[in-house]
Short mmCIF file of C-alpha atoms in Angstrom, two decimals:
data_model
loop_
_atom_site.label_atom_id
_atom_site.label_comp_id
_atom_site.label_asym_id
_atom_site.label_seq_id
_atom_site.Cartn_x
_atom_site.Cartn_y
_atom_site.Cartn_z
CA UNK A 1 -32.70 -93.13 -44.30
CA UNK A 2 -35.12 -95.34 -42.40
CA UNK A 3 -36.65 -94.70 -38.93
CA UNK A 4 -34.65 -97.38 -37.13
CA UNK A 5 -31.63 -95.92 -38.79
CA UNK A 6 -32.29 -92.25 -37.44
CA UNK A 7 -33.17 -93.90 -34.05
CA UNK A 8 -29.83 -95.30 -34.18
CA UNK A 9 -27.97 -92.03 -34.86
CA UNK A 10 -29.37 -90.15 -32.19
CA UNK A 11 -26.77 -90.19 -28.92
CA UNK A 12 -29.59 -91.19 -26.12
CA UNK A 13 -26.76 -90.45 -23.29
CA UNK A 14 -25.93 -87.28 -24.85
CA UNK A 15 -22.37 -86.29 -26.55
CA UNK A 16 -19.11 -85.30 -25.08
CA UNK A 17 -19.69 -81.60 -24.54
CA UNK A 18 -23.44 -82.25 -23.32
CA UNK A 19 -23.44 -85.92 -21.42
CA UNK A 20 -27.18 -87.19 -20.38
CA UNK A 21 -27.71 -89.07 -17.09
CA UNK A 22 -31.00 -90.69 -17.25
CA UNK A 23 -33.00 -91.61 -14.07
CA UNK A 24 -35.69 -93.79 -15.39
CA UNK A 25 -37.21 -95.14 -12.23
CA UNK A 26 -41.12 -96.13 -12.45
CA UNK A 27 -40.74 -95.29 -16.47
CA UNK A 28 -43.42 -97.79 -18.16
CA UNK A 29 -41.67 -99.69 -21.20
CA UNK A 30 -43.89 -97.70 -23.53
CA UNK A 31 -43.11 -96.61 -27.17
CA UNK A 32 -44.34 -92.96 -26.36
CA UNK A 33 -41.82 -92.71 -23.31
CA UNK A 34 -38.95 -94.30 -25.81
CA UNK A 35 -39.83 -91.63 -28.50
CA UNK A 36 -40.25 -88.69 -26.06
CA UNK A 37 -36.54 -89.81 -24.61
CA UNK A 38 -35.35 -89.78 -28.48
CA UNK A 39 -36.86 -86.17 -29.05
CA UNK A 40 -35.52 -84.59 -25.82
CA UNK A 41 -31.91 -86.41 -26.51
CA UNK A 42 -32.08 -84.89 -29.82
CA UNK A 43 -32.96 -81.36 -28.74
CA UNK A 44 -29.63 -81.42 -26.37
CA UNK A 45 -27.56 -82.82 -29.30
CA UNK A 46 -28.94 -80.23 -31.26
CA UNK A 47 -27.78 -77.84 -28.91
CA UNK A 48 -24.54 -78.57 -28.18
CA UNK A 49 -23.66 -78.62 -32.22
CA UNK A 50 -21.93 -76.09 -33.59
CA UNK A 51 -22.92 -77.41 -37.40
CA UNK A 52 -26.60 -78.40 -37.70
CA UNK A 53 -26.95 -79.71 -41.17
CA UNK A 54 -25.68 -83.08 -40.22
CA UNK A 55 -28.71 -82.99 -37.13
CA UNK A 56 -32.05 -81.52 -38.65
CA UNK A 57 -32.74 -83.48 -41.50
CA UNK A 58 -33.22 -86.50 -38.26
CA UNK A 59 -35.77 -84.26 -36.58
CA UNK A 60 -37.84 -85.66 -39.55
CA UNK A 61 -38.28 -89.10 -37.65
CA UNK A 62 -38.88 -87.75 -34.71
CA UNK A 63 -40.93 -84.82 -34.64
CA UNK A 64 -44.46 -84.79 -36.60
CA UNK A 65 -44.28 -83.15 -39.86
CA UNK A 66 -46.01 -79.82 -38.44
CA UNK A 67 -43.51 -79.30 -35.91
CA UNK A 68 -40.61 -80.21 -38.46
CA UNK A 69 -41.51 -77.50 -40.82
CA UNK A 70 -42.29 -74.98 -38.29
CA UNK A 71 -39.57 -75.11 -35.45
CA UNK A 72 -35.99 -77.28 -37.25
CA UNK A 73 -36.68 -76.97 -41.13
CA UNK A 74 -35.67 -73.29 -40.76
CA UNK A 75 -32.55 -73.85 -39.57
CA UNK A 76 -31.55 -77.22 -41.45
CA UNK A 77 -29.00 -75.19 -43.63
CA UNK A 78 -27.49 -73.69 -40.46
CA UNK A 79 -23.89 -74.37 -40.20
CA UNK A 80 -22.17 -71.71 -37.95
CA UNK A 81 -23.25 -71.66 -34.36
CA UNK A 82 -20.88 -69.09 -32.25
CA UNK A 83 -22.09 -70.14 -28.90
CA UNK A 84 -23.30 -73.87 -28.64
CA UNK A 85 -24.60 -75.36 -25.15
CA UNK A 86 -22.34 -77.48 -22.94
CA UNK A 87 -22.31 -79.08 -19.54
CA UNK A 88 -24.03 -82.20 -18.33
CA UNK A 89 -27.50 -82.88 -17.63
CA UNK A 90 -29.37 -84.89 -15.97
CA UNK A 91 -32.93 -86.20 -16.60
CA UNK A 92 -35.23 -87.75 -14.46
CA UNK A 93 -38.58 -89.62 -16.24
CA UNK A 94 -41.86 -87.77 -14.39
CA UNK A 95 -44.87 -89.06 -15.76
CA UNK A 96 -46.71 -89.86 -18.67
CA UNK A 97 -50.50 -89.01 -19.44
CA UNK A 98 -52.60 -90.22 -22.24
CA UNK A 99 -54.18 -87.57 -23.75
CA UNK A 100 -56.38 -90.13 -26.45
CA UNK A 101 -55.95 -93.15 -27.92
CA UNK A 102 -52.95 -91.71 -30.43
CA UNK A 103 -51.73 -88.96 -27.77
CA UNK A 104 -49.65 -88.74 -24.48
CA UNK A 105 -47.68 -86.27 -22.76
CA UNK A 106 -44.49 -87.24 -21.31
CA UNK A 107 -42.86 -85.03 -18.71
CA UNK A 108 -39.35 -85.23 -17.37
CA UNK A 109 -37.61 -83.32 -14.93
CA UNK A 110 -34.28 -81.80 -16.08
CA UNK A 111 -31.59 -80.76 -13.72
CA UNK A 112 -29.50 -77.93 -15.62
CA UNK A 113 -27.48 -76.55 -13.15
CA UNK A 114 -24.20 -76.80 -15.21
CA UNK A 115 -25.71 -76.25 -18.99
CA UNK A 116 -25.17 -73.19 -20.01
CA UNK A 117 -23.60 -71.64 -23.35
CA UNK A 118 -19.95 -72.29 -23.73
CA UNK A 119 -18.65 -68.87 -23.91
CA UNK A 120 -21.08 -67.85 -20.49
CA UNK A 121 -19.53 -67.99 -17.06
CA UNK A 122 -19.10 -71.56 -15.72
CA UNK A 123 -20.82 -71.02 -12.39
CA UNK A 124 -23.82 -73.88 -11.42
CA UNK A 125 -27.16 -72.23 -11.83
CA UNK A 126 -29.25 -71.43 -8.65
CA UNK A 127 -32.52 -72.37 -10.37
CA UNK A 128 -31.88 -75.64 -12.13
CA UNK A 129 -35.04 -77.68 -12.13
CA UNK A 130 -36.59 -77.47 -15.26
CA UNK A 131 -40.21 -79.26 -16.20
CA UNK A 132 -39.89 -80.46 -19.89
CA UNK A 133 -42.87 -81.68 -21.68
CA UNK A 134 -43.31 -83.74 -25.53
CA UNK A 135 -46.79 -84.11 -26.50
CA UNK A 136 -46.52 -87.20 -28.61
CA UNK A 137 -48.73 -88.23 -31.26
CA UNK A 138 -48.70 -91.99 -32.90
CA UNK A 139 -49.04 -91.14 -36.84
CA UNK A 140 -49.29 -93.06 -39.84
CA UNK A 141 -45.62 -91.92 -41.75
CA UNK A 142 -44.73 -92.25 -45.39
CA UNK A 143 -43.48 -95.60 -44.62
CA UNK A 144 -47.23 -96.53 -44.17
CA UNK A 145 -46.27 -97.97 -40.56
CA UNK A 146 -47.25 -95.77 -37.22
CA UNK A 147 -44.63 -94.20 -35.42
CA UNK A 148 -44.59 -92.19 -32.23
CA UNK A 149 -43.37 -88.73 -32.81
CA UNK A 150 -43.42 -85.50 -30.69
CA UNK A 151 -45.68 -82.59 -31.93
CA UNK A 152 -45.08 -80.23 -29.17
CA UNK A 153 -42.22 -79.49 -26.81
CA UNK A 154 -43.03 -77.84 -23.83
CA UNK A 155 -39.92 -76.31 -22.10
CA UNK A 156 -40.63 -75.14 -18.26
CA UNK A 157 -43.94 -76.50 -18.20
CA UNK A 158 -45.81 -74.86 -15.68
CA UNK A 159 -48.73 -76.65 -16.11
CA UNK A 160 -47.02 -79.43 -14.55
CA UNK A 161 -45.78 -77.56 -11.87
CA UNK A 162 -48.36 -78.40 -8.95
CA UNK A 163 -47.91 -82.13 -9.77
CA UNK A 164 -44.21 -82.66 -10.43
CA UNK A 165 -42.47 -79.23 -9.45
CA UNK A 166 -41.35 -79.80 -5.67
CA UNK A 167 -40.45 -83.14 -6.42
CA UNK A 168 -38.31 -81.85 -9.67
CA UNK A 169 -36.78 -79.23 -7.49
CA UNK A 170 -35.40 -81.50 -4.66
CA UNK A 171 -34.36 -84.26 -7.16
CA UNK A 172 -32.25 -81.58 -9.57
CA UNK A 173 -29.29 -81.10 -7.19
CA UNK A 174 -26.33 -83.06 -8.72
CA UNK A 175 -22.83 -82.77 -8.53
CA UNK A 176 -20.67 -82.57 -11.43
#
């Protein structure tokens, strides 16, 4: 599989059970931002699946080798998830910070108000806003090209709370 083939398999707008609505106002047209969006969409795609075996291998194209081996590879042969995640999510681009010539952190605000395990009570969450950051690296890969890949996912990124927290809280109030 090529990188382009892997990218086409990622459901950028989510799935039937976990649709993703993007708010990309102010987002630059930058490869690291698109790569971070793919990484985020991948995580929610994986979370809603009951069989991870066809999904996890695509993570090799989205995440650094170190991240893949540590976080995703242990689940590559999982095929039975009893209580997957369901419900719509909304994602707003918050910002991108360059951490070096080949590194950047991309932060999103995610509204998790209706997102839950399938067997859980379907009430709307009170604490809906979630700052989610992806530390991206532009690395040379086995095809001899450079690709932006996520090296770290910071779910509930407290280090960005002062900068984006209030805006995220106000934004994350969608109705189903």
